[in-house]
Coordinates of C-alpha atoms in Angstrom, one line a residue:
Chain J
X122 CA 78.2 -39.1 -57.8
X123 CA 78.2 -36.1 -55.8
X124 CA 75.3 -33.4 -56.3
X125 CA 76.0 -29.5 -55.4
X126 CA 73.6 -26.6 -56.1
X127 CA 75.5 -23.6 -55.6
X128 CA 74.5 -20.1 -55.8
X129 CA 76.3 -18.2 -58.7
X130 CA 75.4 -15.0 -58.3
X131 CA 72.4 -12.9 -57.3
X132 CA 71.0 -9.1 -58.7
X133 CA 68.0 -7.9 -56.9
X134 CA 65.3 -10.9 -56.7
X135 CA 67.6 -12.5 -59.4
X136 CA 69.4 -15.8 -58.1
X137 CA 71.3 -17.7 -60.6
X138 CA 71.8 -21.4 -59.1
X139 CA 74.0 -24.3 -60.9
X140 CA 73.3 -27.6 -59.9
X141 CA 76.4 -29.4 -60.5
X142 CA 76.8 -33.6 -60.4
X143 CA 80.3 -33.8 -59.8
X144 CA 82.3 -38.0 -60.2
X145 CA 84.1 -38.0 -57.0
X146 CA 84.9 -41.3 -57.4
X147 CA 88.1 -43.1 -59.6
X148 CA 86.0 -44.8 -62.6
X149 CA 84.2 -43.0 -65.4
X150 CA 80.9 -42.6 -64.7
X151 CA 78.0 -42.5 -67.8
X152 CA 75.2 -40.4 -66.9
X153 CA 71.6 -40.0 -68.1
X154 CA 71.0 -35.9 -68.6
X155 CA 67.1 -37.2 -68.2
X156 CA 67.8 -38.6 -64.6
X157 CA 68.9 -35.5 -63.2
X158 CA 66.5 -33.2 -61.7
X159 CA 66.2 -29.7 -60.2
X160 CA 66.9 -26.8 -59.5
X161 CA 63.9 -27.2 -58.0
X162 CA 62.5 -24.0 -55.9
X163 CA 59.8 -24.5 -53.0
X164 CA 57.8 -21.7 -51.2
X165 CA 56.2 -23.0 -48.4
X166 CA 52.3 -22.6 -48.6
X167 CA 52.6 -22.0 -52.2
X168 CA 51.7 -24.1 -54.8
X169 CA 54.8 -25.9 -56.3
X170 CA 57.3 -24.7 -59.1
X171 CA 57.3 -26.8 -62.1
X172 CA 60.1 -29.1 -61.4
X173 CA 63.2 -28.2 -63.9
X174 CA 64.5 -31.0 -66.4
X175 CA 66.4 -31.0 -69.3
X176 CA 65.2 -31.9 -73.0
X177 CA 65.5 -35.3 -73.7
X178 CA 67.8 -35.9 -76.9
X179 CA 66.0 -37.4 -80.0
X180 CA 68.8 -40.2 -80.0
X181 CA 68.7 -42.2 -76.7
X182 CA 72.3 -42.2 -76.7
X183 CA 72.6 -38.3 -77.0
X184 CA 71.3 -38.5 -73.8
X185 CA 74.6 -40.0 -71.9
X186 CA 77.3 -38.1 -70.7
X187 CA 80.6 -39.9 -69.8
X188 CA 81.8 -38.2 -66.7
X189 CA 85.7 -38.8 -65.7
X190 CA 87.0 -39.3 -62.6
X191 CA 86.8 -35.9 -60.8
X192 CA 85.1 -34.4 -63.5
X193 CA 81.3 -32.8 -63.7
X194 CA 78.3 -32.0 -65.7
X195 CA 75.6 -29.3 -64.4
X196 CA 73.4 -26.7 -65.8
X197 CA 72.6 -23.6 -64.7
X198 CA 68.9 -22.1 -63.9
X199 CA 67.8 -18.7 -62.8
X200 CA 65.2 -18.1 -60.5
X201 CA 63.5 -14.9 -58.8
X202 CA 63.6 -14.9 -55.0
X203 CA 60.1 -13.4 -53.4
X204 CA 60.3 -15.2 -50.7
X205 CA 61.8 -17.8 -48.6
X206 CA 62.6 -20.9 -50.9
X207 CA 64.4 -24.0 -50.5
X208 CA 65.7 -25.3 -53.8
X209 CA 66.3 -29.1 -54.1
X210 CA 67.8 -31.2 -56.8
X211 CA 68.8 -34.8 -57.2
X212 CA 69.3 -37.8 -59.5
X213 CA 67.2 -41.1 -59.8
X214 CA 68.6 -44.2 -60.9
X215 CA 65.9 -45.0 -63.4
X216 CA 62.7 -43.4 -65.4
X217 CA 60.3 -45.1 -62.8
X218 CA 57.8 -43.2 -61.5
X219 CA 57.3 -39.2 -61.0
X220 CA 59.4 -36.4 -59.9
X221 CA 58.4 -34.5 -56.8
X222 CA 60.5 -31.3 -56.1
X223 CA 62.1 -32.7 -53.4
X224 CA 62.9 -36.4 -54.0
X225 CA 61.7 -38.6 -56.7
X226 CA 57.9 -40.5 -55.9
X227 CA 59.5 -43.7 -55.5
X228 CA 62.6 -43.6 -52.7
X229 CA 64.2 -46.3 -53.9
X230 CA 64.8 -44.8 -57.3
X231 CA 66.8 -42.1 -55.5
X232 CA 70.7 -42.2 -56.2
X233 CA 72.0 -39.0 -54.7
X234 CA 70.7 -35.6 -53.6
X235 CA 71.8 -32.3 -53.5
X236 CA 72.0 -30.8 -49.8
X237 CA 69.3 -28.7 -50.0
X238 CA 69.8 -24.8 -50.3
X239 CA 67.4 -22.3 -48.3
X240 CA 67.3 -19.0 -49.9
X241 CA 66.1 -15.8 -48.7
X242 CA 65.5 -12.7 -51.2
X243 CA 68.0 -10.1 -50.4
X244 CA 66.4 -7.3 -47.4
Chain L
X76 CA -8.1 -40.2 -94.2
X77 CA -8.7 -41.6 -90.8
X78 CA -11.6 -41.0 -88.9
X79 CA -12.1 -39.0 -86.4
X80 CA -13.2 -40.9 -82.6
X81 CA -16.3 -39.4 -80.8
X82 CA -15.4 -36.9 -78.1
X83 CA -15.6 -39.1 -74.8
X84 CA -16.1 -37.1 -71.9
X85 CA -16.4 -39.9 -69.6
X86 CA -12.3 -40.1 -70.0
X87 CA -11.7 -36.5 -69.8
X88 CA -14.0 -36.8 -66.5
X89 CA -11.6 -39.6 -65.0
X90 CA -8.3 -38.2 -66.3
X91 CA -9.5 -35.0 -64.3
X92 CA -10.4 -36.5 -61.1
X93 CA -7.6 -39.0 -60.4
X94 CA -5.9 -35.0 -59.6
X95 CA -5.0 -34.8 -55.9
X96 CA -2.4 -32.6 -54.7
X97 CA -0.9 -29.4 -56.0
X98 CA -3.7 -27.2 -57.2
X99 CA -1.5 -25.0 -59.4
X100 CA 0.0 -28.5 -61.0
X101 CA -3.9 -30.4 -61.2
X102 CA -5.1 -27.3 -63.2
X103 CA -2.2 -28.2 -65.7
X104 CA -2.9 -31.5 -65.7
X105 CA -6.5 -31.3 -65.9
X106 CA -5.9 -29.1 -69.1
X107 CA -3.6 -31.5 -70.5
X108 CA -5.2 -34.9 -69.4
X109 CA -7.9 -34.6 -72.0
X110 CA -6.5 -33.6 -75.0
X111 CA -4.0 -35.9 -74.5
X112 CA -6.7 -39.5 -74.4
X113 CA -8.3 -37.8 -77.0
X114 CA -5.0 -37.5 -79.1
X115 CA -3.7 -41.2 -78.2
X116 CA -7.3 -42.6 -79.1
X117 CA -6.8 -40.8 -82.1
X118 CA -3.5 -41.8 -83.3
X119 CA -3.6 -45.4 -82.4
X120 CA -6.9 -46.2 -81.2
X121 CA -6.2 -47.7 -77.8
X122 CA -3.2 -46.8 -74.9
X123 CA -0.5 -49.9 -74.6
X124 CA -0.4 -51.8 -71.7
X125 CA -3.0 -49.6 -70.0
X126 CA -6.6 -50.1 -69.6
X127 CA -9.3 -48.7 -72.3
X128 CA -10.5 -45.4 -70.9
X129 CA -14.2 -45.3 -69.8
X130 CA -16.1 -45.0 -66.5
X131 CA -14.0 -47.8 -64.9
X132 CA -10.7 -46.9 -66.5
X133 CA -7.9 -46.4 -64.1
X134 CA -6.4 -43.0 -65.0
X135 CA -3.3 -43.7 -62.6
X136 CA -3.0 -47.0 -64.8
X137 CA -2.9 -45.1 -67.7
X138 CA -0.1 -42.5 -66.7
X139 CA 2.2 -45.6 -64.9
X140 CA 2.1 -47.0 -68.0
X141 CA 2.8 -44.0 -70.3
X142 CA 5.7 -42.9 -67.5
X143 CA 7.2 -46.9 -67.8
X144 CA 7.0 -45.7 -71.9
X145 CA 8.5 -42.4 -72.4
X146 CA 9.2 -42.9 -75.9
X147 CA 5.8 -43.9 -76.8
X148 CA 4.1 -41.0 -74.8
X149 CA 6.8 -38.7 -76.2
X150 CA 5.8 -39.3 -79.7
X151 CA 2.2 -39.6 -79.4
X152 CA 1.5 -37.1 -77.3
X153 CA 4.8 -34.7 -77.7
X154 CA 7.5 -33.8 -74.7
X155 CA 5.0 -31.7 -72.9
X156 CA 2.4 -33.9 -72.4
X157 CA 5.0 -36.7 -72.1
X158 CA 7.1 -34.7 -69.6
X159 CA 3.7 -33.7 -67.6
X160 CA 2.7 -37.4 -67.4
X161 CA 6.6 -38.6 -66.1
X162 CA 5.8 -35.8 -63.6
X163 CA 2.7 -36.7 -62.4
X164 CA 3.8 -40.3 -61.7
X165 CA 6.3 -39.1 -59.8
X166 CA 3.6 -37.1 -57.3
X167 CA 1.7 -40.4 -57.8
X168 CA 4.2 -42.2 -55.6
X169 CA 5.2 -39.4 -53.5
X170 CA 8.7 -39.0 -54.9
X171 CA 10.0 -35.9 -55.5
X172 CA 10.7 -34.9 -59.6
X173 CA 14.7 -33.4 -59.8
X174 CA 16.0 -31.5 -62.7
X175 CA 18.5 -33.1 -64.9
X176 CA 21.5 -32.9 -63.5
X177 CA 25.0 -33.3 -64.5
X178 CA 27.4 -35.4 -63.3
X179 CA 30.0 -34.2 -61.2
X180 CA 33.3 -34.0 -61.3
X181 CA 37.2 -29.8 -59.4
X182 CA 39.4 -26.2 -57.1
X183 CA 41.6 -24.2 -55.2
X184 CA 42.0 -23.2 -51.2
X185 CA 39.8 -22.0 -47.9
X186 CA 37.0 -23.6 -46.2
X187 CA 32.9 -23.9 -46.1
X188 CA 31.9 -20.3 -45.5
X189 CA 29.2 -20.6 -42.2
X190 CA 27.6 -17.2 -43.4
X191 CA 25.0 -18.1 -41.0
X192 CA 23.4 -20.9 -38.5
X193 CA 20.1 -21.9 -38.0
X194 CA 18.5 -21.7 -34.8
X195 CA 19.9 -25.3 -33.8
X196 CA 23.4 -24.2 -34.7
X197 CA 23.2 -25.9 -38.3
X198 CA 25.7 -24.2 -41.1
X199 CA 23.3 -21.7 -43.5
X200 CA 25.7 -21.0 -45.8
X201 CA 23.3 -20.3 -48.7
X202 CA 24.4 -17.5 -51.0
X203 CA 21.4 -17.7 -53.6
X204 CA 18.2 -20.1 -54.0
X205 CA 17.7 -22.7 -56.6
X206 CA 19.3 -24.9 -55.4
X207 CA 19.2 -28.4 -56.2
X208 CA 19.7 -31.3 -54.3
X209 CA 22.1 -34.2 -55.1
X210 CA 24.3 -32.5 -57.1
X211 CA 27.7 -31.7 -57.6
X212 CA 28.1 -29.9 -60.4
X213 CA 31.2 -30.2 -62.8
X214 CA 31.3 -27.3 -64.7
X215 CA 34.8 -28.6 -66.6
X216 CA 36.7 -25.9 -68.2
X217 CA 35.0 -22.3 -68.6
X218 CA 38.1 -20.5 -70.5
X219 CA 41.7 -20.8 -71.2
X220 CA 44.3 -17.8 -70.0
X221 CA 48.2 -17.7 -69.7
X222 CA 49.6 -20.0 -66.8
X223 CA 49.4 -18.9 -63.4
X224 CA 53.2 -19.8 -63.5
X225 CA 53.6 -17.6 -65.5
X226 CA 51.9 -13.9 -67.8
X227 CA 47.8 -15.0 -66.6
X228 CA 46.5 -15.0 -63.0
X229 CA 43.9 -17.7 -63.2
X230 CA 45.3 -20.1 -66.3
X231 CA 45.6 -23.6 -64.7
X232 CA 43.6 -23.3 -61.5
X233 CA 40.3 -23.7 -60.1
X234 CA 37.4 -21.1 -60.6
X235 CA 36.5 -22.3 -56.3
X236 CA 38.1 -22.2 -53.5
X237 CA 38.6 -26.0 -52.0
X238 CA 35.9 -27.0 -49.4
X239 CA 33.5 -24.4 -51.3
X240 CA 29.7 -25.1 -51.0
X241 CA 26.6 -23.3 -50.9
X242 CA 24.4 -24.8 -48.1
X243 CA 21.2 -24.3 -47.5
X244 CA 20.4 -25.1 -43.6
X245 CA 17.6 -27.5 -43.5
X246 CA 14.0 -25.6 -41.3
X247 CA 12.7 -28.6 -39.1
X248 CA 8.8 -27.7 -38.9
X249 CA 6.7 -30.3 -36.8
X250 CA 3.3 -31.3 -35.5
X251 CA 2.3 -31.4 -32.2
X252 CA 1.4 -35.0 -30.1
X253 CA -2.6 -35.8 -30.1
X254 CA -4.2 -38.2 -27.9
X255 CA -3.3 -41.2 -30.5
X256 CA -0.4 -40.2 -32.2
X257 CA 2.9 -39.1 -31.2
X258 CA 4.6 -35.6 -32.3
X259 CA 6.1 -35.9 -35.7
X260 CA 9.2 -33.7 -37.4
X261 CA 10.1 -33.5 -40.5
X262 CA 12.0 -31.1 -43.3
X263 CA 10.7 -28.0 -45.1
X264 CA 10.4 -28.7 -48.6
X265 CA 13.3 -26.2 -50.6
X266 CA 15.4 -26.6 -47.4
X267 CA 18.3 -29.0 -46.3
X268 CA 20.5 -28.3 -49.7
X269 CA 24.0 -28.6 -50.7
X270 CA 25.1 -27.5 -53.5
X271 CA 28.9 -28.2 -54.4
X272 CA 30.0 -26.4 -58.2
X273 CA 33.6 -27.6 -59.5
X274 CA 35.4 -25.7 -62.8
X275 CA 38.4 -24.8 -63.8
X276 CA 39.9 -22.9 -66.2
X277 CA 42.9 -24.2 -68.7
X278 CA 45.9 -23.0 -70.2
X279 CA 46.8 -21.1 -73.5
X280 CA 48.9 -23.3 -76.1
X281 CA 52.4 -21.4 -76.8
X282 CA 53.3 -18.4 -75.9
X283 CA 52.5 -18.0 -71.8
X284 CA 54.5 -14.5 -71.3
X285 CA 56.8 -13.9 -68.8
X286 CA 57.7 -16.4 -66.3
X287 CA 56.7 -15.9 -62.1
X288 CA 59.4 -17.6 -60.7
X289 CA 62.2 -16.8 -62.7
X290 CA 63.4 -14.5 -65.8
X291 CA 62.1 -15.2 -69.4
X292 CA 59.2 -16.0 -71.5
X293 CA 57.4 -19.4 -71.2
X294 CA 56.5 -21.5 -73.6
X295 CA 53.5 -24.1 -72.6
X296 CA 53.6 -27.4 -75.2
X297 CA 49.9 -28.5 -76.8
X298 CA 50.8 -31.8 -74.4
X299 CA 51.5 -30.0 -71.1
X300 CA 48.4 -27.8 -72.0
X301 CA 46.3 -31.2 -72.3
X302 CA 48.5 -32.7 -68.4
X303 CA 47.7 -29.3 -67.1
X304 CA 43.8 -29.9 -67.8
X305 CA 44.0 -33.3 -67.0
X306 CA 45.5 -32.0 -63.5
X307 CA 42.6 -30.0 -62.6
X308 CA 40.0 -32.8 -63.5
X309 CA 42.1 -34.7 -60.9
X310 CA 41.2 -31.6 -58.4
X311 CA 37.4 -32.2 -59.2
X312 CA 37.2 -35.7 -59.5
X313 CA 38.8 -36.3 -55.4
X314 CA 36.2 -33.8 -54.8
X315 CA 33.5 -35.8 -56.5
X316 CA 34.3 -38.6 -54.4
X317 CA 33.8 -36.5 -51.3
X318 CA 31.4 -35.4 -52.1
X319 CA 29.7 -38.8 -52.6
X320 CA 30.8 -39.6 -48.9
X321 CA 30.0 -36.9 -46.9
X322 CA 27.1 -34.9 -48.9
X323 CA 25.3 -37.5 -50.7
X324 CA 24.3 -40.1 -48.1
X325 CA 22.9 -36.8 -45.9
X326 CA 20.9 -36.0 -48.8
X327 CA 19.8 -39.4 -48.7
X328 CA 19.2 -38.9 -45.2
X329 CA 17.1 -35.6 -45.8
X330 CA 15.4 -36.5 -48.8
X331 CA 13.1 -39.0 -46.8
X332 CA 12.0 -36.2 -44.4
X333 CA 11.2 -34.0 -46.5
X334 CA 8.4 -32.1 -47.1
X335 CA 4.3 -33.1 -46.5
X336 CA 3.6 -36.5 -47.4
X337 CA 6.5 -37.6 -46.9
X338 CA 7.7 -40.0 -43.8
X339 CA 8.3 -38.2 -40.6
X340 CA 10.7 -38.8 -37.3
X341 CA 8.4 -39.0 -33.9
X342 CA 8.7 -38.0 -30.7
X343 CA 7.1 -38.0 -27.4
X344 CA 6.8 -33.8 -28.3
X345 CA 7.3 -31.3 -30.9
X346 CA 11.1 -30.3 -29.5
X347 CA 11.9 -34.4 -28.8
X348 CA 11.0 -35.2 -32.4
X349 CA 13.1 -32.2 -34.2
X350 CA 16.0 -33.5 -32.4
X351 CA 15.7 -36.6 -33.2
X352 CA 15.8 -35.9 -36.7
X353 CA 18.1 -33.4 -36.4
X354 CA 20.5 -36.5 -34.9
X355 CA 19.6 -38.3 -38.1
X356 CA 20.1 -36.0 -40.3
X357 CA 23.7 -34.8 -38.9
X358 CA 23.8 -32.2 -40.8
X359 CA 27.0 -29.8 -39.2
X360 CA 29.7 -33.1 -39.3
X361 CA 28.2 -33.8 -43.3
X362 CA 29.4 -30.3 -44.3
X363 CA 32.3 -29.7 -42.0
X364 CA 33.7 -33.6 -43.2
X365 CA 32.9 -32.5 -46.6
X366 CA 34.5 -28.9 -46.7
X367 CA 37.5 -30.4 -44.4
X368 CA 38.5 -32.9 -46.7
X369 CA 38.1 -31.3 -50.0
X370 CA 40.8 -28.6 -48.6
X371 CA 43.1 -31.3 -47.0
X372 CA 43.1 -32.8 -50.4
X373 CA 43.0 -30.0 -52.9
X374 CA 45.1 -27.5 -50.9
X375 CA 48.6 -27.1 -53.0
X376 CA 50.9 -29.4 -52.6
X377 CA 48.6 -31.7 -50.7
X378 CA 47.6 -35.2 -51.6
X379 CA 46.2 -34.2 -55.1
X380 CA 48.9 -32.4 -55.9
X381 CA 51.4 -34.9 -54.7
X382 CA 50.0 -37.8 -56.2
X383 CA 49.8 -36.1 -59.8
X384 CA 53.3 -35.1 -59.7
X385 CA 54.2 -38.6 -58.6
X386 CA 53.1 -39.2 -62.0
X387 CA 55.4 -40.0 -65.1
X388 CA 53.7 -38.3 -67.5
X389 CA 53.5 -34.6 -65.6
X390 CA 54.7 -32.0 -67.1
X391 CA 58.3 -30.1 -66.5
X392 CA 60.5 -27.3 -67.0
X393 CA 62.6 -28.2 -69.6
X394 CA 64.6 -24.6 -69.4
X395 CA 65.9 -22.6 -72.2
X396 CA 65.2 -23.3 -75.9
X397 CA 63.8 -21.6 -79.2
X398 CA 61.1 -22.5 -80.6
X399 CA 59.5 -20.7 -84.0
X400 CA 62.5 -18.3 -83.8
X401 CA 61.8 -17.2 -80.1
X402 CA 63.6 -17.3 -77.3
X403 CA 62.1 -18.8 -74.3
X404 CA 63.4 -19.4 -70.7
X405 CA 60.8 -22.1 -69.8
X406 CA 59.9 -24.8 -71.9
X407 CA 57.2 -26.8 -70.5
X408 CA 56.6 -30.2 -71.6
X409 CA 55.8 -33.3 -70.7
X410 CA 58.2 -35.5 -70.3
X411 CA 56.9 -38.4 -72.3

């Protein structure tokens, strides 16, 4: 799996991100909704953003997406730029431990990341 | 009907004159002392575990034993008189009575605020008196507002800034050297304080108002309103355990020197022995370790923070949803 966050579009302080987890490989791929975190904004100094997740599904299984070769699943968040932030997002392989903004609290639940996007607010 | 015990002076006489120190206390006392044998030979004829009164009775017997039975004294004699004889064997043995004090437990950012130094260069960073020492106060939760994330200012944060404490320098006073003795230092009584007050305030259940980071309302779930309080008692209780490394042992440290009657560091002169207790006391590396630390670990995102969010059971942005037939762009929940 491949993880992109991407900036949509942008009015004023507005920024509208899309994290997107794209198969880039040649199998189908089932994927957990509730193992992939972010957008995730970070202003340095400042205390941290609540860390973006989706709903969990009632119905465990309502919680896997099947994701076809070359295929994707995202969702979209919108955030206001005040200042400098770097916006993170990634996917863990399990529920184990916490989610940091930046990574999950154990490494070696880490699957992919997104290359993290620094954002300024427009001058 | 029970009847009524001669008046026995003889006890009133020796509950009087066991009185040493403290003039203002020993009138109290001297008030109290006889009403109170008279009341407990009254009510039950004799005082447990404590001598009979009379011209040989010990009257220091008599309050060690009433302060080993508070409950006893308490409801013979009521909580004055019982409180006044606890007191009074705490003079007895030269140790100093405290006031109740809670146990401690929280914050937000800066450091210890040196408004002033003493003459040797110790931190005064007293704002007010009254003081008291070995304390840290946890005030817990004084109010609930809308999330600092999002429509309140102060919802979900601490009411002091990290490393806050209001200090109270201690004022060495000494004696000089005689002939026999050498010069002796020690601490003025009301001085050489720390006092280190932790509270928070919580969140609002519901509806939290407009979002900082990002567009829409916010919508704070009765379980991340209980993870957000339990965050902040996380603040307080790392500072709690600074607390109890840096400030407690000095006041430890202090509360031997301090004030007449108690010991005292000596020296071959007045300036030797101050410093010497000074160097025992170590007062400026107490309060800078203490003020240093809580900020390290309370600042945002520092360890405190980090270690929460490490957490499963924090609480998240779950994004858009309606809930009650509103639309809100932040749904925060935990995720468990």
């Amino acid at each position: 799996m491949k993880l992109t966050l991407e900036e949509v579009s942008r009015t004023g302080k507005e920024v509208v991100l899309r994290l997107v987890a794209f198969n880039d490989s040649l199998k189908p791929v089932v994927l957990d909704r509730r193992l992939l975190v972010g957008p995730n904004g970070v202003v340095e100094g400042a205390p941290p953003w609540p860390v973006s997740l989706e709903p969990p599904a009632p119905d465990d299984k309502q919680n896997l997406v099947l994701i076809n070769p070359h295929c994707f699943y995202g969702r979209e968040r919108t955030f206001n730029l005040i200042g400098d932030t770097t916006f993170f997002a990634y996917l863990v392989k399990g529920k184990a431990g916490g989610f940091l903004p930046n990574g999950p609290s154990e490494e070696t639940q880490l699957a992919s990341a997104a290359e993290p996007l620094v954002l300024k607010p427009a001058s | 009907m029970r009847e009524q015990p001669k008046h026995r002076p003889a006890e009133t006489h020796v509950a009087s004159a066991s009185v040493k120190r403290d003039d203002s206390a020993d009138l109290a006392l001297t008030a109290l002392d006889a009403p109170l044998a008279q009341r407990l030979f009254q009510r039950h004829g004799s005082v447990p575990a404590a001598r009979p009164l009379g011209a040989n009775a010990d009257p220091g017997s008599l309050r060690r034993s009433l302060a080993r039975n508070p409950h006893f004294a308490q409801r013979t004699l009521g909580n004055r008189a019982a409180s006044a004889i606890i007191r009074r064997e705490f003079e007895d043995q030269d140790e100093q009575l405290q006031e109740p004090r809670p146990i401690l437990e929280e914050s937000e950012s800066a450091a210890v605020t040196a408004e002033a130094v003493n003459e040797f260069g110790e931190i005064d960073g007293s704002i007010g008196s009254n003081v008291l020492p070995h304390a840290m106060f946890n005030r817990g939760q004084t109010g609930a507002e809308k999330w600092h994330h999002a429509g309140g200012g102060r919802g979900g944060t601490g009411n002091q800034p990290t490393g806050d404490a209001k200090l109270t320098a201690p004022v060495y006073k000494s004696k000089p050297a005689t002939a026999t003795k050498p010069a002796k230092a020690w601490i003025k009584s009301g001085t050489g304080k720390v006092k280190v007050v932790r509270s928070w305030v919580g969140v609002v259940f519901g509806n939290n108002g407009e979002y900082k980071h990002a567009p829409g309302l916010t919508y704070i779930t009765w379980k991340a309103k209980m993870r957000i309080a339990k965050h902040e008692r996380e603040h307080v209780k790392v500072t709690k355990q600074l607390h109890n490394t840096h400030i407690k042992p000095m006041e430890k440290r202090i509360a031997k020197y301090k004030g007449i009657g108690h010991k005292s560091m000596e020296g071959a002169d007045e300036a030797a022995a101050i410093a010497a207790l000074q160097a025992h006391v170590d007062w400026n590396t107490a309060v800078n370790g203490f003020a240093n630390d809580d900020t390290t670990q309370n600042t945002p995102m520092g360890p405190v923070d980090t270690n929460d969010l490490a957490k499963p059971d924090f609480y998240f942005d779950f994004g858009p949803k309606k809930v009650w037939g509103k639309n809100y762009g932040h749904y925060v929940n935990t995720n468990q």
